[in-house]
Amino acid sequence: MNSREILAAINEIAATASKNEKEALVRKGVVDANFCRVLEYAYNPFKTYGIRQIPERTTYGAGYFDEGGNTFALLDRLIARDLTGLAARDAVLDEINRLEESSAELFVRIIRKDLRAGFSESTCNKAKKGLIPDFPYMRCCLPKDAKLSSFDWKLGVVSQEKADGMFANIDREEGGIVRITSRQGSPFPVEAFDKLVDEVVERIPAGVQMHGELLVKREGEGILPREIGNGILNSVACGGSFLANEKPIYLVWDMIPLNAVATKGKCEQPYIKRLSRIIAVLNSKPGTAIRLIETKIFHSLADAYAHAGELMRRGKEGTVIKNPHAIWKDGTSKEQVKLKLEFSVDLKVVAIIPGTVGTKTEGRAGALACESDCGGVRVNVAVKNESMRDAVDVDPSDWVGRVIEVVANDIMKPSESSELHSLFLPRMAAPAYRTDKTQADSLARILAQKEAAVFGETLKGAA
């Protein structure tokens, strides 16, 4: 395919609402080498072009990618920063002017790293394994997977709020170039975050990547709840904009050299020193859009759990505690641990939900529709594993009416789409129903279970 045909194929994918149909069209496209190359240059998080404002074309050419020009070679020079500043801008403008209209539009979308097609790098990799590399990210582990006794409690363990926002990396490159990307490496439109970007340029040294959480502050209301703030951020990421009384806030908790941002990359500097540098950088110049996330130092695990409970009582999700000597690495770290709200409830199975069409569970049991004893809570809970799925498929009626133990992280209040309560991140505690209980918990007891979990307690006895 030439570049005009590739844009037509991408626009066809964008016009398709069905996720399965999008994936089928991408699979059809990746048999073409040029189509694959466009996806790679647009979605690969390590290919960035250092162009903050793309110039408007001044003439209309008739060329295609790499026909009478060398489009990908130019992109490679931008990636390597062989071209920067005015030289980069002029080279991009020359290429836009050389290309015919559809090809120029595709070129601009690649530089913006947004094909406007409604699919992500995960869809690319489903169509062609390994086409887009994973973006480096350090994950937390749970207390059961960490040796908390080995943390340096004498020096002091760092405890930080687990913010209710949207994770984002912010890269500060030379020449005032700033990139804001999601956990998967998808870019946010920097033009919509102009004041935040200006503050990054003013306050943050070049050559680093910050890790933190984006939230939205609304004048007169303060920081908005997760469901509202993240909705606004998702809208902005898709081409929307903040209202005049809204602005993004970035809560930062880590800062590493850009040269450490690589698959299996590492930054060996201990976290306590990285944290000290963040504090020094933020204190050196005033600002309002970039802030250190709520951070405290504790010398005992009991005090760290108390901090988590304090935040949960304020409606927060919990905390993350970090060994002061922890390095940064791509992958799961056993030196930063989530302490968050988690509680168990008993619900009655009222129906079997079929698996999603087009997935491996199509035609089989996908989830269990569950309710509280009073009917005030309803939620679908995924089948836990394949052996359980086999058991449900053999005799679905044996599961309906049974009570199962469900673990969740929060209670979702009624909304415009549902007059019932639900649960946040529900999952089965075990791949079996309870044989010792026939009555589910009521909404009142479920609310009490959550409240007890906030205070580190467990309710005993019957409902």
Short mmCIF file of N, CA and C in Angstrom, two decimals, residues 192-322:
data_model
loop_
_atom_site.label_atom_id
_atom_site.label_comp_id
_atom_site.label_asym_id
_atom_site.label_seq_id
_atom_site.Cartn_x
_atom_site.Cartn_y
_atom_site.Cartn_z
N ALA A 192 -3.14 20.62 24.70
CA ALA A 192 -4.24 20.76 25.65
C ALA A 192 -3.73 20.95 27.07
N PHE A 193 -2.45 20.65 27.30
CA PHE A 193 -1.84 20.75 28.62
C PHE A 193 -0.80 21.88 28.62
N ASP A 194 -1.08 22.97 27.89
CA ASP A 194 -0.06 23.99 27.65
C ASP A 194 0.51 24.59 28.93
N LYS A 195 -0.34 24.87 29.91
CA LYS A 195 0.17 25.48 31.15
C LYS A 195 1.02 24.50 31.95
N LEU A 196 0.62 23.23 31.96
CA LEU A 196 1.42 22.21 32.63
C LEU A 196 2.76 22.05 31.91
N VAL A 197 2.72 22.02 30.59
CA VAL A 197 3.95 21.88 29.81
C VAL A 197 4.89 23.07 30.06
N ASP A 198 4.33 24.27 30.08
CA ASP A 198 5.16 25.46 30.36
C ASP A 198 5.82 25.35 31.73
N GLU A 199 5.09 24.80 32.70
CA GLU A 199 5.67 24.67 34.04
C GLU A 199 6.74 23.60 34.07
N VAL A 200 6.56 22.53 33.30
CA VAL A 200 7.60 21.51 33.20
C VAL A 200 8.89 22.12 32.66
N VAL A 201 8.77 22.89 31.58
CA VAL A 201 9.94 23.53 30.97
C VAL A 201 10.61 24.48 31.96
N GLU A 202 9.82 25.20 32.72
CA GLU A 202 10.35 26.20 33.65
C GLU A 202 10.99 25.57 34.89
N ARG A 203 10.43 24.47 35.39
CA ARG A 203 10.85 23.97 36.71
C ARG A 203 11.67 22.68 36.68
N ILE A 204 11.53 21.88 35.63
CA ILE A 204 12.11 20.53 35.63
C ILE A 204 13.37 20.50 34.75
N PRO A 205 14.45 19.92 35.22
CA PRO A 205 15.68 19.86 34.41
C PRO A 205 15.50 18.94 33.20
N ALA A 206 16.27 19.20 32.15
CA ALA A 206 16.19 18.38 30.94
C ALA A 206 16.82 17.02 31.19
N GLY A 207 16.37 16.04 30.40
CA GLY A 207 16.97 14.71 30.45
C GLY A 207 16.37 13.78 31.48
N VAL A 208 15.12 14.04 31.92
CA VAL A 208 14.51 13.18 32.94
C VAL A 208 13.10 12.79 32.51
N GLN A 209 12.62 11.71 33.11
CA GLN A 209 11.22 11.31 33.00
C GLN A 209 10.63 11.29 34.40
N MET A 210 9.49 11.96 34.57
CA MET A 210 8.77 11.94 35.84
C MET A 210 7.64 10.92 35.77
N HIS A 211 7.37 10.31 36.92
CA HIS A 211 6.25 9.38 37.04
C HIS A 211 5.28 9.95 38.06
N GLY A 212 4.01 9.97 37.70
CA GLY A 212 3.04 10.54 38.62
C GLY A 212 1.62 10.34 38.14
N GLU A 213 0.72 11.12 38.71
CA GLU A 213 -0.71 10.97 38.48
C GLU A 213 -1.29 12.30 38.02
N LEU A 214 -2.06 12.24 36.93
CA LEU A 214 -2.79 13.41 36.47
C LEU A 214 -4.16 13.47 37.15
N LEU A 215 -4.50 14.63 37.68
CA LEU A 215 -5.83 14.87 38.23
C LEU A 215 -6.35 16.16 37.65
N VAL A 216 -7.62 16.45 37.88
CA VAL A 216 -8.23 17.67 37.35
C VAL A 216 -8.75 18.50 38.51
N LYS A 217 -8.35 19.78 38.50
CA LYS A 217 -8.82 20.72 39.52
C LYS A 217 -9.82 21.67 38.87
N ARG A 218 -10.97 21.82 39.53
CA ARG A 218 -12.00 22.74 39.02
C ARG A 218 -12.17 23.89 40.01
N GLU A 219 -12.18 25.09 39.49
CA GLU A 219 -12.30 26.28 40.32
C GLU A 219 -13.56 26.21 41.18
N GLY A 220 -13.38 26.41 42.47
CA GLY A 220 -14.50 26.39 43.39
C GLY A 220 -14.83 25.01 43.94
N GLU A 221 -14.26 23.94 43.33
CA GLU A 221 -14.55 22.57 43.77
C GLU A 221 -13.30 21.82 44.21
N GLY A 222 -12.13 22.27 43.81
CA GLY A 222 -10.89 21.57 44.15
C GLY A 222 -10.64 20.40 43.22
N ILE A 223 -9.88 19.41 43.72
CA ILE A 223 -9.58 18.22 42.92
C ILE A 223 -10.84 17.39 42.74
N LEU A 224 -11.16 17.06 41.50
CA LEU A 224 -12.39 16.33 41.21
C LEU A 224 -12.23 14.84 41.53
N PRO A 225 -13.33 14.15 41.88
CA PRO A 225 -13.28 12.70 42.12
C PRO A 225 -12.79 11.97 40.88
N ARG A 226 -12.24 10.77 41.09
CA ARG A 226 -11.65 9.98 40.01
C ARG A 226 -12.58 9.80 38.82
N GLU A 227 -13.86 9.43 39.09
CA GLU A 227 -14.76 9.13 37.98
C GLU A 227 -15.03 10.36 37.11
N ILE A 228 -14.98 11.56 37.71
CA ILE A 228 -15.20 12.79 36.94
C ILE A 228 -13.90 13.25 36.29
N GLY A 229 -12.83 13.30 37.09
CA GLY A 229 -11.54 13.77 36.58
C GLY A 229 -11.00 12.90 35.46
N ASN A 230 -11.08 11.59 35.64
CA ASN A 230 -10.57 10.69 34.60
C ASN A 230 -11.43 10.75 33.34
N GLY A 231 -12.72 11.01 33.52
CA GLY A 231 -13.57 11.18 32.35
C GLY A 231 -13.15 12.40 31.53
N ILE A 232 -12.81 13.48 32.22
CA ILE A 232 -12.34 14.68 31.53
C ILE A 232 -11.00 14.41 30.85
N LEU A 233 -10.09 13.73 31.54
CA LEU A 233 -8.79 13.43 30.95
C LEU A 233 -8.92 12.52 29.73
N ASN A 234 -9.82 11.54 29.79
CA ASN A 234 -10.05 10.68 28.63
C ASN A 234 -10.60 11.48 27.46
N SER A 235 -11.49 12.42 27.75
CA SER A 235 -12.04 13.26 26.71
C SER A 235 -10.96 14.13 26.06
N VAL A 236 -10.09 14.71 26.89
CA VAL A 236 -8.99 15.53 26.37
C VAL A 236 -8.04 14.68 25.53
N ALA A 237 -7.76 13.45 26.00
CA ALA A 237 -6.86 12.56 25.26
C ALA A 237 -7.42 12.22 23.88
N CYS A 238 -8.75 12.28 23.75
CA CYS A 238 -9.39 11.96 22.47
C CYS A 238 -9.68 13.20 21.62
N GLY A 239 -9.09 14.34 22.01
CA GLY A 239 -9.24 15.54 21.20
C GLY A 239 -10.07 16.64 21.82
N GLY A 240 -10.61 16.41 23.02
CA GLY A 240 -11.39 17.43 23.70
C GLY A 240 -10.49 18.47 24.36
N SER A 241 -11.06 19.26 25.22
CA SER A 241 -10.28 20.30 25.90
C SER A 241 -10.82 20.53 27.30
N PHE A 242 -9.99 21.11 28.14
CA PHE A 242 -10.42 21.47 29.49
C PHE A 242 -11.31 22.72 29.41
N LEU A 243 -12.29 22.80 30.32
CA LEU A 243 -13.09 24.02 30.41
C LEU A 243 -12.24 25.13 31.00
N ALA A 244 -12.72 26.35 30.86
CA ALA A 244 -11.95 27.51 31.34
C ALA A 244 -11.67 27.45 32.83
N ASN A 245 -12.56 26.79 33.59
CA ASN A 245 -12.39 26.71 35.05
C ASN A 245 -11.75 25.39 35.50
N GLU A 246 -11.18 24.65 34.54
CA GLU A 246 -10.53 23.37 34.85
C GLU A 246 -9.06 23.42 34.46
N LYS A 247 -8.23 22.72 35.23
CA LYS A 247 -6.82 22.63 34.85
C LYS A 247 -6.25 21.32 35.37
N PRO A 248 -5.29 20.74 34.63
CA PRO A 248 -4.67 19.50 35.08
C PRO A 248 -3.64 19.76 36.17
N ILE A 249 -3.59 18.86 37.13
CA ILE A 249 -2.58 18.88 38.21
C ILE A 249 -1.78 17.59 38.11
N TYR A 250 -0.47 17.69 38.30
CA TYR A 250 0.37 16.50 38.21
C TYR A 250 1.02 16.25 39.56
N LEU A 251 0.69 15.09 40.16
CA LEU A 251 1.30 14.68 41.43
C LEU A 251 2.42 13.70 41.12
N VAL A 252 3.66 14.11 41.40
CA VAL A 252 4.83 13.33 41.00
C VAL A 252 5.37 12.54 42.19
N TRP A 253 5.87 11.32 41.91
CA TRP A 253 6.50 10.54 42.97
C TRP A 253 7.87 9.98 42.58
N ASP A 254 8.23 10.06 41.31
CA ASP A 254 9.55 9.55 40.92
C ASP A 254 10.08 10.36 39.74
N MET A 255 11.42 10.36 39.61
CA MET A 255 12.07 11.05 38.51
C MET A 255 13.36 10.30 38.19
N ILE A 256 13.48 9.81 36.96
CA ILE A 256 14.64 9.01 36.56
C ILE A 256 15.25 9.58 35.29
N PRO A 257 16.52 9.27 35.00
CA PRO A 257 17.13 9.74 33.75
C PRO A 257 16.42 9.13 32.54
N LEU A 258 16.31 9.90 31.47
CA LEU A 258 15.67 9.38 30.27
C LEU A 258 16.40 8.17 29.70
N ASN A 259 17.72 8.09 29.91
CA ASN A 259 18.45 6.95 29.36
C ASN A 259 18.16 5.65 30.10
N ALA A 260 17.44 5.72 31.23
CA ALA A 260 17.02 4.50 31.94
C ALA A 260 15.69 3.98 31.43
N VAL A 261 14.99 4.80 30.62
CA VAL A 261 13.67 4.43 30.12
C VAL A 261 13.85 3.50 28.92
N ALA A 262 13.94 2.22 29.21
CA ALA A 262 14.14 1.21 28.17
C ALA A 262 13.61 -0.11 28.69
N THR A 263 13.29 -1.02 27.79
CA THR A 263 12.85 -2.34 28.20
C THR A 263 13.92 -2.98 29.08
N LYS A 264 13.52 -3.43 30.27
CA LYS A 264 14.41 -3.99 31.28
C LYS A 264 15.43 -2.96 31.80
N GLY A 265 15.11 -1.67 31.62
CA GLY A 265 16.00 -0.61 32.08
C GLY A 265 16.02 -0.49 33.59
N LYS A 266 17.06 0.19 34.10
CA LYS A 266 17.22 0.38 35.55
C LYS A 266 17.79 1.76 35.85
N CYS A 267 17.43 2.29 37.01
CA CYS A 267 18.09 3.44 37.60
C CYS A 267 18.53 3.01 38.99
N GLU A 268 19.84 2.90 39.20
CA GLU A 268 20.37 2.31 40.42
C GLU A 268 20.35 3.26 41.62
N GLN A 269 20.07 4.54 41.39
CA GLN A 269 20.06 5.50 42.49
C GLN A 269 18.95 5.14 43.49
N PRO A 270 19.24 5.06 44.78
CA PRO A 270 18.21 4.70 45.77
C PRO A 270 17.04 5.67 45.75
N TYR A 271 15.85 5.16 46.08
CA TYR A 271 14.66 6.00 45.99
C TYR A 271 14.75 7.22 46.90
N ILE A 272 15.32 7.08 48.07
CA ILE A 272 15.37 8.21 48.99
C ILE A 272 16.14 9.38 48.38
N LYS A 273 17.14 9.08 47.55
CA LYS A 273 17.90 10.14 46.88
C LYS A 273 17.10 10.71 45.70
N ARG A 274 16.38 9.85 45.00
CA ARG A 274 15.53 10.35 43.91
C ARG A 274 14.44 11.25 44.47
N LEU A 275 13.86 10.85 45.61
CA LEU A 275 12.83 11.65 46.25
C LEU A 275 13.39 13.00 46.70
N SER A 276 14.59 12.97 47.28
CA SER A 276 15.22 14.23 47.73
C SER A 276 15.44 15.18 46.57
N ARG A 277 15.81 14.62 45.41
CA ARG A 277 16.03 15.47 44.24
C ARG A 277 14.72 16.09 43.76
N ILE A 278 13.64 15.31 43.77
CA ILE A 278 12.34 15.86 43.37
C ILE A 278 11.97 17.04 44.26
N ILE A 279 12.14 16.85 45.57
CA ILE A 279 11.79 17.91 46.53
C ILE A 279 12.64 19.15 46.26
N ALA A 280 13.94 18.95 46.03
CA ALA A 280 14.84 20.09 45.77
C ALA A 280 14.45 20.82 44.49
N VAL A 281 14.13 20.05 43.44
CA VAL A 281 13.76 20.66 42.15
C VAL A 281 12.47 21.47 42.30
N LEU A 282 11.46 20.91 42.95
CA LEU A 282 10.18 21.60 43.10
C LEU A 282 10.30 22.82 44.01
N ASN A 283 11.17 22.74 45.00
CA ASN A 283 11.34 23.87 45.92
C ASN A 283 12.16 25.00 45.33
N SER A 284 12.96 24.68 44.29
CA SER A 284 13.85 25.69 43.74
C SER A 284 13.10 26.76 42.96
N LYS A 285 11.92 26.39 42.38
CA LYS A 285 11.11 27.34 41.64
C LYS A 285 9.64 27.10 41.97
N PRO A 286 8.90 28.17 42.26
CA PRO A 286 7.48 27.99 42.62
C PRO A 286 6.64 27.58 41.43
N GLY A 287 5.52 26.93 41.73
CA GLY A 287 4.58 26.52 40.69
C GLY A 287 3.34 25.92 41.33
N THR A 288 2.32 25.71 40.52
CA THR A 288 1.06 25.20 41.07
C THR A 288 0.60 23.91 40.39
N ALA A 289 1.09 23.62 39.18
CA ALA A 289 0.58 22.48 38.43
C ALA A 289 1.31 21.18 38.76
N ILE A 290 2.55 21.26 39.23
CA ILE A 290 3.34 20.07 39.55
C ILE A 290 3.59 20.06 41.06
N ARG A 291 3.19 18.98 41.70
CA ARG A 291 3.33 18.89 43.16
C ARG A 291 3.84 17.50 43.53
N LEU A 292 4.53 17.43 44.65
CA LEU A 292 4.91 16.13 45.20
C LEU A 292 3.65 15.47 45.76
N ILE A 293 3.45 14.20 45.46
CA ILE A 293 2.31 13.47 46.01
C ILE A 293 2.45 13.40 47.53
N GLU A 294 1.33 13.29 48.25
CA GLU A 294 1.39 13.24 49.72
C GLU A 294 2.37 12.15 50.16
N THR A 295 3.38 12.55 50.90
CA THR A 295 4.49 11.66 51.25
C THR A 295 4.83 11.80 52.73
N LYS A 296 4.97 10.66 53.40
CA LYS A 296 5.39 10.64 54.79
C LYS A 296 6.43 9.55 55.00
N ILE A 297 7.20 9.67 56.05
CA ILE A 297 8.22 8.69 56.40
C ILE A 297 7.82 8.00 57.70
N PHE A 298 7.86 6.66 57.73
CA PHE A 298 7.49 5.92 58.93
C PHE A 298 8.59 4.93 59.30
N HIS A 299 8.64 4.60 60.59
CA HIS A 299 9.67 3.71 61.10
C HIS A 299 9.10 2.38 61.60
N SER A 300 7.81 2.16 61.32
CA SER A 300 7.21 0.86 61.67
C SER A 300 6.09 0.56 60.68
N LEU A 301 5.86 -0.73 60.46
CA LEU A 301 4.81 -1.16 59.55
C LEU A 301 3.44 -0.77 60.10
N ALA A 302 3.30 -0.81 61.42
CA ALA A 302 2.02 -0.44 62.03
C ALA A 302 1.66 1.01 61.71
N ASP A 303 2.65 1.89 61.79
CA ASP A 303 2.40 3.30 61.48
C ASP A 303 2.09 3.48 59.99
N ALA A 304 2.74 2.68 59.14
CA ALA A 304 2.47 2.77 57.69
C ALA A 304 1.04 2.33 57.40
N TYR A 305 0.57 1.26 58.05
CA TYR A 305 -0.81 0.83 57.86
C TYR A 305 -1.79 1.87 58.40
N ALA A 306 -1.40 2.52 59.48
CA ALA A 306 -2.26 3.57 60.03
C ALA A 306 -2.43 4.71 59.03
N HIS A 307 -1.34 5.05 58.34
CA HIS A 307 -1.41 6.09 57.30
C HIS A 307 -2.35 5.66 56.18
N ALA A 308 -2.25 4.38 55.76
CA ALA A 308 -3.15 3.88 54.73
C ALA A 308 -4.60 3.97 55.19
N GLY A 309 -4.85 3.60 56.45
CA GLY A 309 -6.21 3.68 56.98
C GLY A 309 -6.72 5.10 57.04
N GLU A 310 -5.83 6.04 57.39
CA GLU A 310 -6.21 7.45 57.44
C GLU A 310 -6.68 7.94 56.07
N LEU A 311 -5.92 7.57 55.04
CA LEU A 311 -6.30 7.99 53.69
C LEU A 311 -7.59 7.32 53.24
N MET A 312 -7.76 6.06 53.59
CA MET A 312 -9.00 5.36 53.22
C MET A 312 -10.21 6.00 53.88
N ARG A 313 -10.05 6.43 55.11
CA ARG A 313 -11.16 7.10 55.80
C ARG A 313 -11.50 8.43 55.15
N ARG A 314 -10.53 8.99 54.40
CA ARG A 314 -10.77 10.23 53.64
C ARG A 314 -11.30 9.93 52.24
N GLY A 315 -11.61 8.64 52.00
CA GLY A 315 -12.16 8.26 50.70
C GLY A 315 -11.12 7.90 49.67
N LYS A 316 -9.84 7.82 50.06
CA LYS A 316 -8.77 7.47 49.13
C LYS A 316 -8.65 5.96 49.02
N GLU A 317 -7.86 5.51 48.02
CA GLU A 317 -7.73 4.08 47.77
C GLU A 317 -6.77 3.40 48.73
N GLY A 318 -5.77 4.12 49.20
CA GLY A 318 -4.77 3.53 50.08
C GLY A 318 -3.42 4.19 49.87
N THR A 319 -2.34 3.44 50.11
CA THR A 319 -1.00 3.99 49.99
C THR A 319 -0.08 3.01 49.26
N VAL A 320 1.10 3.51 48.92
CA VAL A 320 2.19 2.69 48.44
C VAL A 320 3.38 2.97 49.34
N ILE A 321 3.98 1.91 49.91
CA ILE A 321 5.16 2.10 50.74
C ILE A 321 6.39 1.63 49.97
N LYS A 322 7.52 2.34 50.19
CA LYS A 322 8.72 2.09 49.40
C LYS A 322 9.95 2.00 50.30
#
